[in-house]
Short mmCIF file of C-alpha atoms in Angstrom, two decimals:
data_model
loop_
_atom_site.label_atom_id
_atom_site.label_comp_id
_atom_site.label_asym_id
_atom_site.label_seq_id
_atom_site.Cartn_x
_atom_site.Cartn_y
_atom_site.Cartn_z
CA MET A 1 -24.64 -22.57 -37.57
CA ALA A 2 -26.67 -24.27 -34.82
CA ARG A 3 -30.25 -25.11 -35.39
CA VAL A 4 -32.87 -25.37 -32.61
CA GLN A 5 -36.24 -26.96 -33.05
CA VAL A 6 -38.85 -26.16 -30.41
CA ASP A 7 -41.46 -28.78 -29.60
CA ARG A 8 -44.27 -26.47 -28.45
CA THR A 9 -46.57 -29.36 -27.58
CA ALA A 10 -44.01 -30.84 -25.18
CA ILE A 11 -43.41 -27.43 -23.58
CA LEU A 12 -47.14 -26.83 -23.12
CA ARG A 13 -47.61 -30.34 -21.70
CA ALA A 14 -44.76 -29.81 -19.20
CA ALA A 15 -46.12 -26.39 -18.20
CA ARG A 16 -49.62 -27.79 -17.68
CA ARG A 17 -48.25 -30.66 -15.58
CA ALA A 18 -46.23 -28.20 -13.44
CA ALA A 19 -49.29 -25.93 -13.04
CA ARG A 20 -51.45 -28.88 -12.01
CA GLU A 21 -48.86 -30.02 -9.43
CA GLU A 22 -48.62 -26.48 -8.01
CA LEU A 23 -52.41 -26.22 -7.83
CA GLU A 24 -52.65 -29.63 -6.14
CA ILE A 25 -50.25 -28.57 -3.38
CA GLY A 26 -51.90 -25.16 -2.96
CA MET A 27 -55.44 -26.51 -2.93
CA ARG A 28 -54.51 -29.09 -0.30
CA GLN A 29 -53.24 -26.20 1.81
CA ALA A 30 -56.37 -24.14 1.10
CA GLN A 31 -58.59 -27.07 2.09
CA ALA A 32 -56.72 -27.47 5.38
CA ARG A 33 -56.90 -23.71 6.02
CA ALA A 34 -60.65 -23.60 5.25
CA LYS A 35 -61.24 -26.45 7.71
CA ILE A 36 -59.44 -24.44 10.39
CA LEU A 37 -61.44 -21.28 9.59
CA ALA A 38 -64.86 -22.96 9.28
CA PRO A 39 -67.10 -22.57 12.34
CA VAL A 40 -67.81 -25.86 14.07
CA ASP A 41 -71.05 -27.01 15.66
CA THR A 42 -71.44 -30.63 14.58
CA GLY A 43 -68.37 -30.81 12.32
CA ARG A 44 -70.47 -31.56 9.23
CA LEU A 45 -69.54 -28.29 7.48
CA ARG A 46 -65.84 -28.74 8.19
CA SER A 47 -65.77 -32.33 6.95
CA SER A 48 -67.60 -31.42 3.72
CA ILE A 49 -64.88 -29.05 2.43
CA ARG A 50 -63.38 -30.45 -0.79
CA TYR A 51 -61.41 -29.23 -3.77
CA THR A 52 -61.37 -30.25 -7.42
CA ILE A 53 -58.85 -29.52 -10.14
CA THR A 54 -59.99 -29.44 -13.76
CA ASP A 55 -57.94 -29.38 -16.95
CA ARG A 56 -59.46 -26.95 -19.43
CA ALA A 57 -58.48 -25.85 -22.90
CA LEU A 58 -57.02 -22.58 -21.62
CA GLY A 59 -55.37 -23.93 -18.49
CA VAL A 60 -55.95 -25.63 -15.19
CA THR A 61 -58.61 -24.42 -12.75
CA ALA A 62 -59.44 -25.33 -9.18
CA ASP A 63 -62.54 -25.12 -6.99
CA LEU A 64 -62.80 -25.17 -3.22
CA ARG A 65 -66.31 -25.83 -1.95
CA SER A 66 -68.64 -27.34 0.59
CA ASP A 67 -71.73 -29.22 -0.50
CA VAL A 68 -73.80 -28.92 2.68
CA SER A 69 -77.03 -26.98 2.16
CA TYR A 70 -76.25 -24.26 4.71
CA ALA A 71 -72.63 -23.56 3.70
CA GLU A 72 -73.60 -20.51 1.63
CA TYR A 73 -75.50 -18.98 4.57
CA VAL A 74 -72.53 -19.45 6.89
CA HIS A 75 -70.04 -18.18 4.30
CA ASP A 76 -72.03 -15.14 3.11
CA GLY A 77 -74.14 -14.47 6.22
CA THR A 78 -77.85 -13.69 6.19
CA GLN A 79 -80.01 -10.60 6.40
CA PRO A 80 -82.63 -10.29 9.13
CA HIS A 81 -85.58 -12.48 8.18
CA ILE A 82 -88.75 -14.10 9.45
CA ILE A 83 -88.82 -17.83 10.19
CA ARG A 84 -92.20 -19.51 9.82
CA PRO A 85 -93.33 -23.10 10.44
CA ARG A 86 -93.08 -25.49 7.51
CA ARG A 87 -96.71 -26.54 7.77
CA ARG A 88 -99.51 -24.08 7.27
CA GLY A 89 -101.15 -23.29 10.61
CA GLY A 90 -98.26 -24.92 12.51
CA VAL A 91 -96.12 -23.42 15.23
CA LEU A 92 -92.41 -23.24 15.95
CA ARG A 93 -91.17 -24.95 19.10
CA PHE A 94 -87.83 -24.12 20.66
CA ARG A 95 -86.08 -23.66 23.97
CA ALA A 96 -85.30 -20.11 25.18
CA GLY A 97 -84.12 -19.18 28.64
CA GLY A 98 -84.57 -22.75 29.87
CA GLN A 99 -88.25 -22.84 28.88
CA ILE A 100 -90.02 -24.32 25.89
CA VAL A 101 -91.56 -21.60 23.75
CA TYR A 102 -94.18 -21.88 20.98
CA ALA A 103 -94.49 -19.16 18.33
CA ARG A 104 -96.22 -18.65 14.98
CA PHE A 105 -93.08 -16.92 13.63
CA VAL A 106 -89.71 -15.61 14.78
CA ARG A 107 -87.84 -12.50 13.66
CA HIS A 108 -84.30 -13.76 13.13
CA PRO A 109 -81.70 -10.98 13.44
CA GLY A 110 -79.50 -12.44 10.67
CA THR A 111 -75.96 -13.76 10.95
CA ARG A 112 -72.61 -12.23 10.13
CA ALA A 113 -70.64 -13.65 7.22
CA ARG A 114 -67.86 -16.16 7.94
CA PRO A 115 -66.09 -16.33 4.54
CA PHE A 116 -63.91 -19.32 5.40
CA LEU A 117 -63.47 -20.52 1.79
CA THR A 118 -62.57 -17.11 0.38
CA GLU A 119 -60.15 -16.39 3.23
CA ALA A 120 -58.47 -19.77 2.78
CA ILE A 121 -57.95 -19.21 -0.96
CA ARG A 122 -56.69 -15.65 -0.45
CA SER A 123 -54.21 -16.60 2.27
CA VAL A 124 -52.77 -19.52 0.29
CA ALA A 125 -52.67 -17.47 -2.92
CA ALA A 126 -50.73 -14.71 -1.14
CA ALA A 127 -48.31 -17.18 0.46
CA ARG A 128 -47.64 -19.00 -2.82
CA GLY A 129 -47.46 -15.87 -4.98
CA TRP A 130 -50.55 -16.74 -7.00
CA ARG A 131 -52.67 -14.15 -8.72
CA VAL A 132 -56.36 -14.98 -8.46
CA ARG A 133 -57.81 -14.24 -11.88
CA GLY A 134 -61.49 -13.82 -12.51
CA GLY A 135 -62.23 -13.30 -8.83
CA ILE A 136 -63.52 -15.75 -6.34
CA ARG A 137 -67.03 -16.93 -7.18
CA LEU A 138 -69.39 -18.65 -4.83
CA GLN A 139 -71.93 -20.96 -6.40
#
């Protein structure tokens, strides 16, 4: 009779290492894809896209994010809103139609969403056969 002893700890360690390597490759691809999809004005948004991989008790997780203050507004879009001067009693100054215009407020029409991070994750997940569990959260 043959006897087999299973070292569960070694199996789990090997599985976690393989999962981390797979996530590393996929997140590098997602980062590159997000940089392609991100709208570019100055390039600051594009250059701020980073990923992190974290070992947790129940597995390995990854985050793809941008830390610039306006990334959420670009990604999710904005509703129509009023823009007012920062200082009380101040005015806004901007160029419109080749002329300088002063206004107490402006009715901004809003912007459409450009979900570059979500699209990057979804496209890489589909290509690599990943199942995104828990949804994609934006923080």
